[in-house]
CSV table of C-alpha atoms and ligand atoms in Angstrom, one decimal:
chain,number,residue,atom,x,y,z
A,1,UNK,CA,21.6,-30.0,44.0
A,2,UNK,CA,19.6,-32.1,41.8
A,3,UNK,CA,16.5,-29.5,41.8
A,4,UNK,CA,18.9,-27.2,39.4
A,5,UNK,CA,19.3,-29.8,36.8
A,6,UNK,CA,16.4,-29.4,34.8
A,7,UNK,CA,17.9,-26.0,34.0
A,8,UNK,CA,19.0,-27.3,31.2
A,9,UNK,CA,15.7,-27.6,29.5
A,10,UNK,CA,15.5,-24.2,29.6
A,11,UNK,CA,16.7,-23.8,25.5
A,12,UNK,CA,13.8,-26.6,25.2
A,13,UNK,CA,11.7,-23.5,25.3
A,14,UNK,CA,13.0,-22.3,22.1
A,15,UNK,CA,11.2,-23.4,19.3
A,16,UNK,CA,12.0,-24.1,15.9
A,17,UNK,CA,11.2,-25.2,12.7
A,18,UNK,CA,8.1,-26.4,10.5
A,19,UNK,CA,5.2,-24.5,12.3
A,20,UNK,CA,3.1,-22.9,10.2
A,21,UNK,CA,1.8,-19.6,11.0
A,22,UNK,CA,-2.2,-19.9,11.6
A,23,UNK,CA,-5.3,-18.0,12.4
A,24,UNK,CA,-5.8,-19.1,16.6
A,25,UNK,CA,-8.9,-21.8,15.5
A,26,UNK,CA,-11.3,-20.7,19.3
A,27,UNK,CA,-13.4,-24.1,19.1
A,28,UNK,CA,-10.7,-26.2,20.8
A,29,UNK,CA,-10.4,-24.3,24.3
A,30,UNK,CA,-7.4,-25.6,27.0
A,31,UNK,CA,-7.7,-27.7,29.0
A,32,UNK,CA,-10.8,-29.0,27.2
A,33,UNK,CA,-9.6,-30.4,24.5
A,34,UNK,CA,-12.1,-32.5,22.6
A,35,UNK,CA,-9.5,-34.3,20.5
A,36,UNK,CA,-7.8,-35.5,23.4
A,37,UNK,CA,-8.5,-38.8,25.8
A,38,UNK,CA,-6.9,-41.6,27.7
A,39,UNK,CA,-5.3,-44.2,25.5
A,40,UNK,CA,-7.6,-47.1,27.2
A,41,UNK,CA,-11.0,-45.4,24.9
A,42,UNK,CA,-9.0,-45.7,21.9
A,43,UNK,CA,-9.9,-48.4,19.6
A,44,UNK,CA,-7.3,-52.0,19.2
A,45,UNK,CA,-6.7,-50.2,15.3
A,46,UNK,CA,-7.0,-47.3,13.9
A,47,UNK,CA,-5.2,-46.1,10.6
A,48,UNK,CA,-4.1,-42.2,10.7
A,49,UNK,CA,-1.8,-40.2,7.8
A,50,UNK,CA,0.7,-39.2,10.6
A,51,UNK,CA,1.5,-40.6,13.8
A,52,UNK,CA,3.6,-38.7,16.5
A,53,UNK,CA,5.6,-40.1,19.2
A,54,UNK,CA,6.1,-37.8,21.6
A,55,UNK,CA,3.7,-34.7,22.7
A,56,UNK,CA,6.7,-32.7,24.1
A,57,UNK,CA,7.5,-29.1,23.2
A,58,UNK,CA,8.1,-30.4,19.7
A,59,UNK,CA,5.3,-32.9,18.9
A,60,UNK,CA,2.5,-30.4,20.0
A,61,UNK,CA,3.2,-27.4,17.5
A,62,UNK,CA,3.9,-30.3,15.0
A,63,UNK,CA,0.4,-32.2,15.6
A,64,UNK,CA,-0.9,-28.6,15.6
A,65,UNK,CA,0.3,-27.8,12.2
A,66,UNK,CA,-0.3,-31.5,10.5
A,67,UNK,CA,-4.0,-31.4,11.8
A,68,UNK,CA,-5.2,-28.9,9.1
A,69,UNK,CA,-5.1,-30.6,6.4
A,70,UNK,CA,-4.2,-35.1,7.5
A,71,UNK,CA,-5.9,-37.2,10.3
A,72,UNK,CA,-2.9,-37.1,12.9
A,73,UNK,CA,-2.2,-39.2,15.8
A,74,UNK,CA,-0.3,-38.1,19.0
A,75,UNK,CA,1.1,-40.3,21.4
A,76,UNK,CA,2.2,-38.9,24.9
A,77,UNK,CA,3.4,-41.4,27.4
A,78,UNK,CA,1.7,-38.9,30.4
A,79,UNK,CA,-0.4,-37.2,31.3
A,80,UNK,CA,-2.4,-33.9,30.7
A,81,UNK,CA,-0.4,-30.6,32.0
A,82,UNK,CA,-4.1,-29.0,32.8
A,83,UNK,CA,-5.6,-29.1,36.0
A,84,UNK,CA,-2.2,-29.9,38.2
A,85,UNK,CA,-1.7,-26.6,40.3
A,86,UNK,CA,2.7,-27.9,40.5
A,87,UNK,CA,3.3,-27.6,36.8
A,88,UNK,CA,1.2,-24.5,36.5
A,89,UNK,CA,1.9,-22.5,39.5
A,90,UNK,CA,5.7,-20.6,39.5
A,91,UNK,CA,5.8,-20.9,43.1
A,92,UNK,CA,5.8,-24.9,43.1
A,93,UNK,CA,8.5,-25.0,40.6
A,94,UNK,CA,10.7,-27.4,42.8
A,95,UNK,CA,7.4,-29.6,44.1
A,96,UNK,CA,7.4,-31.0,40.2
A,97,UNK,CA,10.8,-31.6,40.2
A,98,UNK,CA,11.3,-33.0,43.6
A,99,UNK,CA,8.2,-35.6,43.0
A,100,UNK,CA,9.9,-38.7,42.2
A,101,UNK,CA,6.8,-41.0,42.2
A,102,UNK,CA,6.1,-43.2,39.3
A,103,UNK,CA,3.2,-40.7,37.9
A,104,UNK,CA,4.9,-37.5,38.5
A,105,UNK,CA,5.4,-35.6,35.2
A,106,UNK,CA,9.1,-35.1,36.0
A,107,UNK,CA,10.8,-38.7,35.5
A,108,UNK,CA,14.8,-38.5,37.4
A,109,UNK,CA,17.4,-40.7,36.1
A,110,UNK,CA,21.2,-40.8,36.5
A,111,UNK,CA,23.6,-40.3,33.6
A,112,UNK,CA,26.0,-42.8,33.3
A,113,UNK,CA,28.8,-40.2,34.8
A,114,UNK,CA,26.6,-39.5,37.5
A,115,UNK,CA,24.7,-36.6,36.6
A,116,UNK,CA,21.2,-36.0,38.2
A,117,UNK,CA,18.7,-34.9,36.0
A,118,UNK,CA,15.3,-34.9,34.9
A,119,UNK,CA,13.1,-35.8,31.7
A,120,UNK,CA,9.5,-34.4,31.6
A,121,UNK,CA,6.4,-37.2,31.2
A,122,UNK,CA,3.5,-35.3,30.3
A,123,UNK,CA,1.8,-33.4,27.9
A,124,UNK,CA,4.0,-30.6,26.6
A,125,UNK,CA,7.1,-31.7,27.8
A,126,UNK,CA,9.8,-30.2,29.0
A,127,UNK,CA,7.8,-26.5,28.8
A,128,UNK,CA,5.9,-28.2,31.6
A,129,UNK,CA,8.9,-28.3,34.1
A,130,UNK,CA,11.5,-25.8,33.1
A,131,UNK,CA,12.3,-22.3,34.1
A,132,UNK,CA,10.0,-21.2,31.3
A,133,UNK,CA,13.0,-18.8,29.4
A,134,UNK,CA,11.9,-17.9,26.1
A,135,UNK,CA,14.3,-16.5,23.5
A,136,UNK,CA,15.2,-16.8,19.4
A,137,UNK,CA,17.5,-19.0,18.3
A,138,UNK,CA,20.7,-17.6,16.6
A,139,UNK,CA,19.8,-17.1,13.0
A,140,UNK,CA,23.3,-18.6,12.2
A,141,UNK,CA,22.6,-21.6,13.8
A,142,UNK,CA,18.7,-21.8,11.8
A,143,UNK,CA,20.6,-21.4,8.9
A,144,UNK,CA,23.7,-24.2,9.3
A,145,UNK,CA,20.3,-26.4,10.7
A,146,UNK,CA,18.9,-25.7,7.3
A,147,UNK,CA,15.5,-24.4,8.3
A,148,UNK,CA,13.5,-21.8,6.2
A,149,UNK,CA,14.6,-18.4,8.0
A,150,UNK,CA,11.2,-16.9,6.8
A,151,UNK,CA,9.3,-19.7,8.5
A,152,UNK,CA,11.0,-20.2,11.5
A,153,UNK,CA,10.7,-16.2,12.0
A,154,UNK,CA,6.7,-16.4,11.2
A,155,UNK,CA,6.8,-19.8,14.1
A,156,UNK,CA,7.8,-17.4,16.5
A,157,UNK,CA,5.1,-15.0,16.4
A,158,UNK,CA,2.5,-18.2,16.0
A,159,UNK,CA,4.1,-19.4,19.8
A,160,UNK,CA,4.6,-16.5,21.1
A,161,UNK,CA,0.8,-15.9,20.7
A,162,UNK,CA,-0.5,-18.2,23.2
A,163,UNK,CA,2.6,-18.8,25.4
A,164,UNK,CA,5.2,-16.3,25.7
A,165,UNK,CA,4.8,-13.1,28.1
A,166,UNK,CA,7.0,-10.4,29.2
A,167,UNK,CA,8.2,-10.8,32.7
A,168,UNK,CA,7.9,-8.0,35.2
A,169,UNK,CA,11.5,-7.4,36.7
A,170,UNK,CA,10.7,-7.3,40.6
A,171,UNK,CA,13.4,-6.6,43.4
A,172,UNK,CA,15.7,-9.5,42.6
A,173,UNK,CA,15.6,-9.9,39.3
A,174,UNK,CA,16.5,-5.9,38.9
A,175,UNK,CA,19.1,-6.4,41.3
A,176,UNK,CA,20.4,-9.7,39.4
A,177,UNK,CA,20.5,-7.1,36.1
A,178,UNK,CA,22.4,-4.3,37.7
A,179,UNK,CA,24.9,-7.1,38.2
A,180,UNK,CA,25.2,-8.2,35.1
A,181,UNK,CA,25.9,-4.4,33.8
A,182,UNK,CA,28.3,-3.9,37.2
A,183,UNK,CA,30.4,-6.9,36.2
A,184,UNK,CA,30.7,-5.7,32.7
A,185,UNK,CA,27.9,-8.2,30.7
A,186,UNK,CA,27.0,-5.3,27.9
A,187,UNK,CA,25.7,-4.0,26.2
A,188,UNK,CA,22.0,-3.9,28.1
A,189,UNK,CA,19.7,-4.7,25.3
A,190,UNK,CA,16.8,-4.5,27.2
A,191,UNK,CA,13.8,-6.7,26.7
A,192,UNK,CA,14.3,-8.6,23.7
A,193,UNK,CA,14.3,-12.1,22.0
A,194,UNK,CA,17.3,-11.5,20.1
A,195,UNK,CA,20.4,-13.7,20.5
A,196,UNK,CA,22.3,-10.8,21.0
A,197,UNK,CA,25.6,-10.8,23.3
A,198,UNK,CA,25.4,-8.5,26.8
A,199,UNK,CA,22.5,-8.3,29.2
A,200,UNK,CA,18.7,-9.1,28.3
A,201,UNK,CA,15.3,-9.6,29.4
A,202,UNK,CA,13.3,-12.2,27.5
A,203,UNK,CA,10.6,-14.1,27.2
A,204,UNK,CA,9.0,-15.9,29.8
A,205,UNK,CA,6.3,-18.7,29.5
A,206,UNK,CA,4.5,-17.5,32.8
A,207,UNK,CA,2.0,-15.2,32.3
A,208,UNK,CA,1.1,-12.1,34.7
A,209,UNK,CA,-0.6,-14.3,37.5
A,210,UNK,CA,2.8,-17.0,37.7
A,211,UNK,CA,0.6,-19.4,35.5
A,212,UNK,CA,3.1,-21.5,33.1
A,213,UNK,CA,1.8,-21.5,29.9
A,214,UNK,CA,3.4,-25.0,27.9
A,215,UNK,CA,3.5,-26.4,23.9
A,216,UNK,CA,0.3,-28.2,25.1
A,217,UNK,CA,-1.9,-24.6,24.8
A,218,UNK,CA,-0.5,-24.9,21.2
A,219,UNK,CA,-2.8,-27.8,20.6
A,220,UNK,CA,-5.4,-25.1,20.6
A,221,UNK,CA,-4.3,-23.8,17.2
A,222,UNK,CA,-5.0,-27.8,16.0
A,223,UNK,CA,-7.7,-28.5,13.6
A,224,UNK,CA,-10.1,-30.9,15.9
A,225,UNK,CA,-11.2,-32.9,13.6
A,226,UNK,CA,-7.9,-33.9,12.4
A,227,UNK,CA,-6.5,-34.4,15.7
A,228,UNK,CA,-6.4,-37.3,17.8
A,229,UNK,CA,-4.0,-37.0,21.0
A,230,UNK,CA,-4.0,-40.2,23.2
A,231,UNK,CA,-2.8,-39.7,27.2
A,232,UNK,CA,-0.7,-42.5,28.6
A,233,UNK,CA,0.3,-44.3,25.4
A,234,UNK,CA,3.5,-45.4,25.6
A,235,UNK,CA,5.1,-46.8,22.4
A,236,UNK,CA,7.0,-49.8,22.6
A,237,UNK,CA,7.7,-50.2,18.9
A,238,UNK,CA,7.9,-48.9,15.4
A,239,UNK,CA,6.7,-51.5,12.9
A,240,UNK,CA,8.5,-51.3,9.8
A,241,UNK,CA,7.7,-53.3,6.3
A,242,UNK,CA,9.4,-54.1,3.2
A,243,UNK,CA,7.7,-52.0,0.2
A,244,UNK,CA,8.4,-53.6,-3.1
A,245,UNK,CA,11.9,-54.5,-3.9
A,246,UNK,CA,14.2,-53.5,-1.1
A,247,UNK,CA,12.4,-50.3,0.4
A,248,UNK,CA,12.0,-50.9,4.0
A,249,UNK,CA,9.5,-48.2,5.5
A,250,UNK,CA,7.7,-47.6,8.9
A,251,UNK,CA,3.8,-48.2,8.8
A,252,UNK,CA,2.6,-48.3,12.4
A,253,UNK,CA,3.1,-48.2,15.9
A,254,UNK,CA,2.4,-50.9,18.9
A,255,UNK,CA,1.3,-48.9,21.9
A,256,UNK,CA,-0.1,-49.9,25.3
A,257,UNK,CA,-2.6,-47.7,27.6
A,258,UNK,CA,-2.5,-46.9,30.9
A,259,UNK,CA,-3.9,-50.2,31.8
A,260,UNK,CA,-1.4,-52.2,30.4
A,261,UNK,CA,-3.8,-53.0,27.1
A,262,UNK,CA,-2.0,-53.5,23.7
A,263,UNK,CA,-3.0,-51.1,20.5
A,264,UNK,CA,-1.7,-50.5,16.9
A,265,UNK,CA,-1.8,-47.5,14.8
A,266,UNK,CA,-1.2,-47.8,11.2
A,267,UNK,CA,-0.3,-45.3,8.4
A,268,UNK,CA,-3.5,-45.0,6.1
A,269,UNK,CA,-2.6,-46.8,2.6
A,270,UNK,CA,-4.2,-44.1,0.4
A,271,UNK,CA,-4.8,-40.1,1.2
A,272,UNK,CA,-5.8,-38.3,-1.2
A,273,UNK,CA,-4.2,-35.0,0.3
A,274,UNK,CA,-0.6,-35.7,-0.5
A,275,UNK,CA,0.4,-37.3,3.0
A,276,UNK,CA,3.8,-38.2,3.4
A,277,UNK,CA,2.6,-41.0,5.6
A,278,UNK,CA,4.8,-40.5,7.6
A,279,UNK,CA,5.7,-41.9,11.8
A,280,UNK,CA,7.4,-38.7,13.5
A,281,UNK,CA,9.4,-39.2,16.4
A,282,UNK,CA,9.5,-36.4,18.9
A,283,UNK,CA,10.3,-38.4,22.2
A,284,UNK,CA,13.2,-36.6,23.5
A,285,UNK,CA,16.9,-37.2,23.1
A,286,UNK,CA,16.8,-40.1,25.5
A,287,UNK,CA,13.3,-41.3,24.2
A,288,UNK,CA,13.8,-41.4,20.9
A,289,UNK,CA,16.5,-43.3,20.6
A,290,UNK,CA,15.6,-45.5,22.9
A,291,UNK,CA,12.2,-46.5,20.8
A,292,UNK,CA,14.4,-46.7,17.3
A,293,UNK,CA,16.6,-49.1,19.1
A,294,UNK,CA,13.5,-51.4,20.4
A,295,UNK,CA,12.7,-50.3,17.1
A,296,UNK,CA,15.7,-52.6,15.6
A,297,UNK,CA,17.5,-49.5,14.3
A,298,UNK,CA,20.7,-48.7,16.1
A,299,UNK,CA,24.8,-50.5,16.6
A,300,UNK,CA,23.6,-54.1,15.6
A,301,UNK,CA,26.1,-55.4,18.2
A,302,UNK,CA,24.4,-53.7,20.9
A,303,UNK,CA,20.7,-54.7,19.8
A,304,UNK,CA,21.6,-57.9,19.5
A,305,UNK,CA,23.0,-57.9,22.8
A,306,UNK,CA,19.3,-57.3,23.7
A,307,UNK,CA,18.1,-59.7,22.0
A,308,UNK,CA,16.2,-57.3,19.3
A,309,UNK,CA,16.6,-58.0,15.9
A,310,UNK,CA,18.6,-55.8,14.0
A,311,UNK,CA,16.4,-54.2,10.8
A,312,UNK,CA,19.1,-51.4,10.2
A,313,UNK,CA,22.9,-51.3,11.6
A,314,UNK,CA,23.0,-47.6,12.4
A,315,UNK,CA,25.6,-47.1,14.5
A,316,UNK,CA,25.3,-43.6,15.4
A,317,UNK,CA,21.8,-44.1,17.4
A,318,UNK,CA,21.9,-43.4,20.7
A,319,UNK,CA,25.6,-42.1,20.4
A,320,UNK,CA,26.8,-38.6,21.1
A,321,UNK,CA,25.0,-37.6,24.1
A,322,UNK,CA,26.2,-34.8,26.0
A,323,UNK,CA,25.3,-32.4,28.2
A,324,UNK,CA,26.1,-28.6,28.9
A,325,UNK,CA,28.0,-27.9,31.6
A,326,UNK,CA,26.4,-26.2,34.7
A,327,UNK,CA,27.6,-24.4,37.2
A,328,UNK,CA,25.9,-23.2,40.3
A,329,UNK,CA,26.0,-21.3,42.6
A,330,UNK,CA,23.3,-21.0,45.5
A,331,UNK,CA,23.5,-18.0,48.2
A,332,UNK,CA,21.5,-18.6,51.3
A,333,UNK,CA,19.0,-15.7,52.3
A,334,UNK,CA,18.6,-15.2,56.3
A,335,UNK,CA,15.4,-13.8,55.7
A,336,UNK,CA,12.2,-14.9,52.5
A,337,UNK,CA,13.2,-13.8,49.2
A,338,UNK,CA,10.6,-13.5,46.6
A,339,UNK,CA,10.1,-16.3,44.3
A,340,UNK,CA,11.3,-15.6,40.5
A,341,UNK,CA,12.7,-17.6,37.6
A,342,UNK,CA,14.9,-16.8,35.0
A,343,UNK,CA,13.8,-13.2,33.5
A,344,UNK,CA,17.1,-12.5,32.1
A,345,UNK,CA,20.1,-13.9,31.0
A,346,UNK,CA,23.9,-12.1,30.6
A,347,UNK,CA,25.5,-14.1,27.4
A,348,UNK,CA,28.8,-13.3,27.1
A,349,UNK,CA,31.5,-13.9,24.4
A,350,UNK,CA,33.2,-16.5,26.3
A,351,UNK,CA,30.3,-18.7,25.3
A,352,UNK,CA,28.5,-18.7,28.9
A,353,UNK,CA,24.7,-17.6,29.8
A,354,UNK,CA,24.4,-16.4,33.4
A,355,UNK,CA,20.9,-16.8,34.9
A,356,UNK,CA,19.8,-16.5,38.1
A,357,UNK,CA,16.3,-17.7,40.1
A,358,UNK,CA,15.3,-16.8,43.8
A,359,UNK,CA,12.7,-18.0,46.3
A,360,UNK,CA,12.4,-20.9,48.6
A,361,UNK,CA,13.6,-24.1,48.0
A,362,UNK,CA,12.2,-27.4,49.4
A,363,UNK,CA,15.5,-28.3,51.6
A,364,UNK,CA,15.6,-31.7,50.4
A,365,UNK,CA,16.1,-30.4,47.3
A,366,UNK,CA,19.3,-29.0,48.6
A,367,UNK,CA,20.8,-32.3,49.6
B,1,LIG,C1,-13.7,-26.9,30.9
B,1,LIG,O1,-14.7,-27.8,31.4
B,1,LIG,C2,-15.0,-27.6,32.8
B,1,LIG,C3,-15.9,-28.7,33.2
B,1,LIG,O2,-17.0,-28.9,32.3
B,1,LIG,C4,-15.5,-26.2,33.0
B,1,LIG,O3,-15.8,-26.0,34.4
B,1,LIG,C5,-14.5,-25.2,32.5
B,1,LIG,O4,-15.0,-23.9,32.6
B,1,LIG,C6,-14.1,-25.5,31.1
B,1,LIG,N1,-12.9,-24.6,30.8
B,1,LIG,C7,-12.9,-23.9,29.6
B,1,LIG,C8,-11.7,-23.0,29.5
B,1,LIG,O5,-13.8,-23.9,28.8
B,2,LIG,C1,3.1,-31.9,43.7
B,2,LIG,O1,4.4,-32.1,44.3
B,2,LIG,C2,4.4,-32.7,45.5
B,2,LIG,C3,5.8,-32.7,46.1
B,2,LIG,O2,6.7,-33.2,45.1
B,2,LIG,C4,3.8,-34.1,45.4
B,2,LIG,O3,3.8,-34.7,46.7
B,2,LIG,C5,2.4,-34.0,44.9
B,2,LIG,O4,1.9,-35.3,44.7
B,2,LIG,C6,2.4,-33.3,43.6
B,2,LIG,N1,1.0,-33.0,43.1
B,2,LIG,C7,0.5,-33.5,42.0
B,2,LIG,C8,-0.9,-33.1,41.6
B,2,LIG,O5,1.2,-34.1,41.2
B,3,LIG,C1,14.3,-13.4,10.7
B,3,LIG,O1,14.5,-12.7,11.9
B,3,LIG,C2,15.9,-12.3,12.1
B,3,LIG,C3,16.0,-11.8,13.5
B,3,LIG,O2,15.0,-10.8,13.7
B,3,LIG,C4,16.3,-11.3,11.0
B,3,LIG,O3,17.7,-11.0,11.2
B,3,LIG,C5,16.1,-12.0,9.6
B,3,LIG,O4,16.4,-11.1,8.6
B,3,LIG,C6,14.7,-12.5,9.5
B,3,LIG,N1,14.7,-13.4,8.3
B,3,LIG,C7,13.6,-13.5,7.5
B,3,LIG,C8,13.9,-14.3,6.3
B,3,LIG,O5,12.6,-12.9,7.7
């Protein structure tokens, strides 16, 4: 059943947060990015205002934004998205997630209770793997999170630009919505990206032809002079040092390339453009954790159980993980059924979201 896990990435598709709303900048054309290269070219230093871990559905839009006006770094431990017919064709959905090999772009690991799942190791993250769902966030919850309703309402139109589509409602996906109305999911709301209770149609991040569209085509919005985006960099520490009396404060980052060679990125000392200097990590909720406590931030008893010397006892990092329940349920089709993802979704006032897929599904998958 593991194929269905990644399911829960779907929400990773709704984005939040500190995008600014920009003119589309047309020099910087997927998937030739000039700003972006294999970590072996880059140099053993380099000094940058911001560095990014992490060019997931979070870190692109951010790198994006930064690059207008401060020399920005981007870090993604994979590859690019562009150019790999599985993550952008909707009928090889499950070929992504059933690749387990060590370069596939959809890493498996096992949760502690035994849960199957799947984080995404490429450029653009989880968009790059999931069922490509697109809706608003509650504005309740933007507002308890503290984010600038204005702004997060002008970052919607800014990604739905370039990546969001309406989906056309074929035989199944019709059929899946008369279902939703028969068992009594209402109202129908029809297609919207509301977070509305009763039946919907939403976004989708695959566009007319089944081509995915992910938070890498956001990188097209970046300004590509400021932008630096490195492949296959994966950081293996945060360096922090003390700044006059007791401030303790990150300045750079240790990474090593594809090939195995060591690098080091540094916060600039001066900009002149009011940089916060600032090291930004966007790695995931496993990810980024795991790099502040190789970091020497997290439970000191646990990092020194690893051997890693404690900078800051935190003990809340890497704590409080949980996942959202999932239940389902698969009905076997005697004869081909045509291949769609999740076009709608019923949300009802229990709290549950009802989706459904169809198609063809690699049997091992099914094991
Ligand atoms: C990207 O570069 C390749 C090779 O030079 C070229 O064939 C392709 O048309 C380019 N794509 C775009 C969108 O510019
Ligand atoms: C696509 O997925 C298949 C099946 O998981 C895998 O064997 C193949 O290597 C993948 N192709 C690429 C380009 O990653
Ligand atoms: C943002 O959008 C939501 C939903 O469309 C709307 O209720 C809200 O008034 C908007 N807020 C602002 C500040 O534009």
């Amino acid at each position: 059943m593991e194929v269905f896990e990644p399911w829960r990435l779907i929400l990773a598709a709704v984005l939040a947060g500190f995008l600014h709303f920009q003119v589309l900048c047309t020099s910087d054309v997927a998937p030739n990015y000039t700003f972006m290269q294999e970590a072996t070219k880059a140099p053993p230093v380099a000094y940058y205002d911001y560095i990014i871990i992490g060019g997931g559905t979070a870190g692109c839009p951010l790198a994006a934004t930064l690059s207008q006006n401060f020399r920005v770094l981007l870090l993604e431990r994979g590859g690019s998205p562009y150019g790999n017919q599985n993550i952008t064709n909707l009928a090889t959905f499950t070929d992504t997630l059933t690749d387990t090999s060590p370069t596939s772009p959809a890493q498996s690991f096992v949760s502690e209770d035994g849960v199957v799942n799947t984080r995404a190791r490429v450029l653009g993250g989880g968009t790059c793997l999931n069922a490509g769902f697109y809706t608003h966030a509650d504005p309740e919850f933007v507002q308890k999170a503290g984010l600038d309703l204005d702004l997060v309402n002008r970052s919607y139109q800014w990604v739905e630009k370039v990546m969001v589509f309406e989906p056309q409602l074929r035989q199944w996906q019709s059929a899946v919505r008369d279902g939703l109305l028969e068992v009594g999911v209402l109202p129908y709301n029809g297609y919207t990206f509301e977070h509305i209770y009763g039946t919907k149609v939403g976004g989708t991040i695959f566009d007319k032809d089944n081509h995915r569209h992910t938070a890498a085509d956001l990188l097209q919005y970046a300004n590509p002079s400021g932008l630096t985006v490195l492949l296959y960099a994966t950081v293996h520490r945060i360096l922090f040092k003390t700044k006059g009396q007791s401030k303790t404060a990150a300045h750079g980052v240790i990474f090593k390339d594809g090939a195995g060679n060591e690098h080091r990125a540094y916060l600039s000392k001066e900009t002149d453009k009011g940089s916060m200097g600032e090291i930004i990590v966007s790695a995931g909720a496993l990810g980024s954790p795991q790099l502040l406590i190789l970091s020497g931030i997290g439970p000191a008893q646990h990092l020194k159980s690893l051997g890693i010397k404690v900078l800051l006892d935190q003990p809340w990092v890497g704590q409080g993980m949980a996942d959202n329940p999932l239940n389902v349920i698969v009905v076997p089709s005697p004869s081909p059924v045509e291949v769609s993802l999740a076009q709608q979704v019923g949300i009802t006032r229990l709290g549950t979201y009802i989706e459904a897929i169809s198609g063809s599904i690699s049997s091992d998958s099914l094991d």
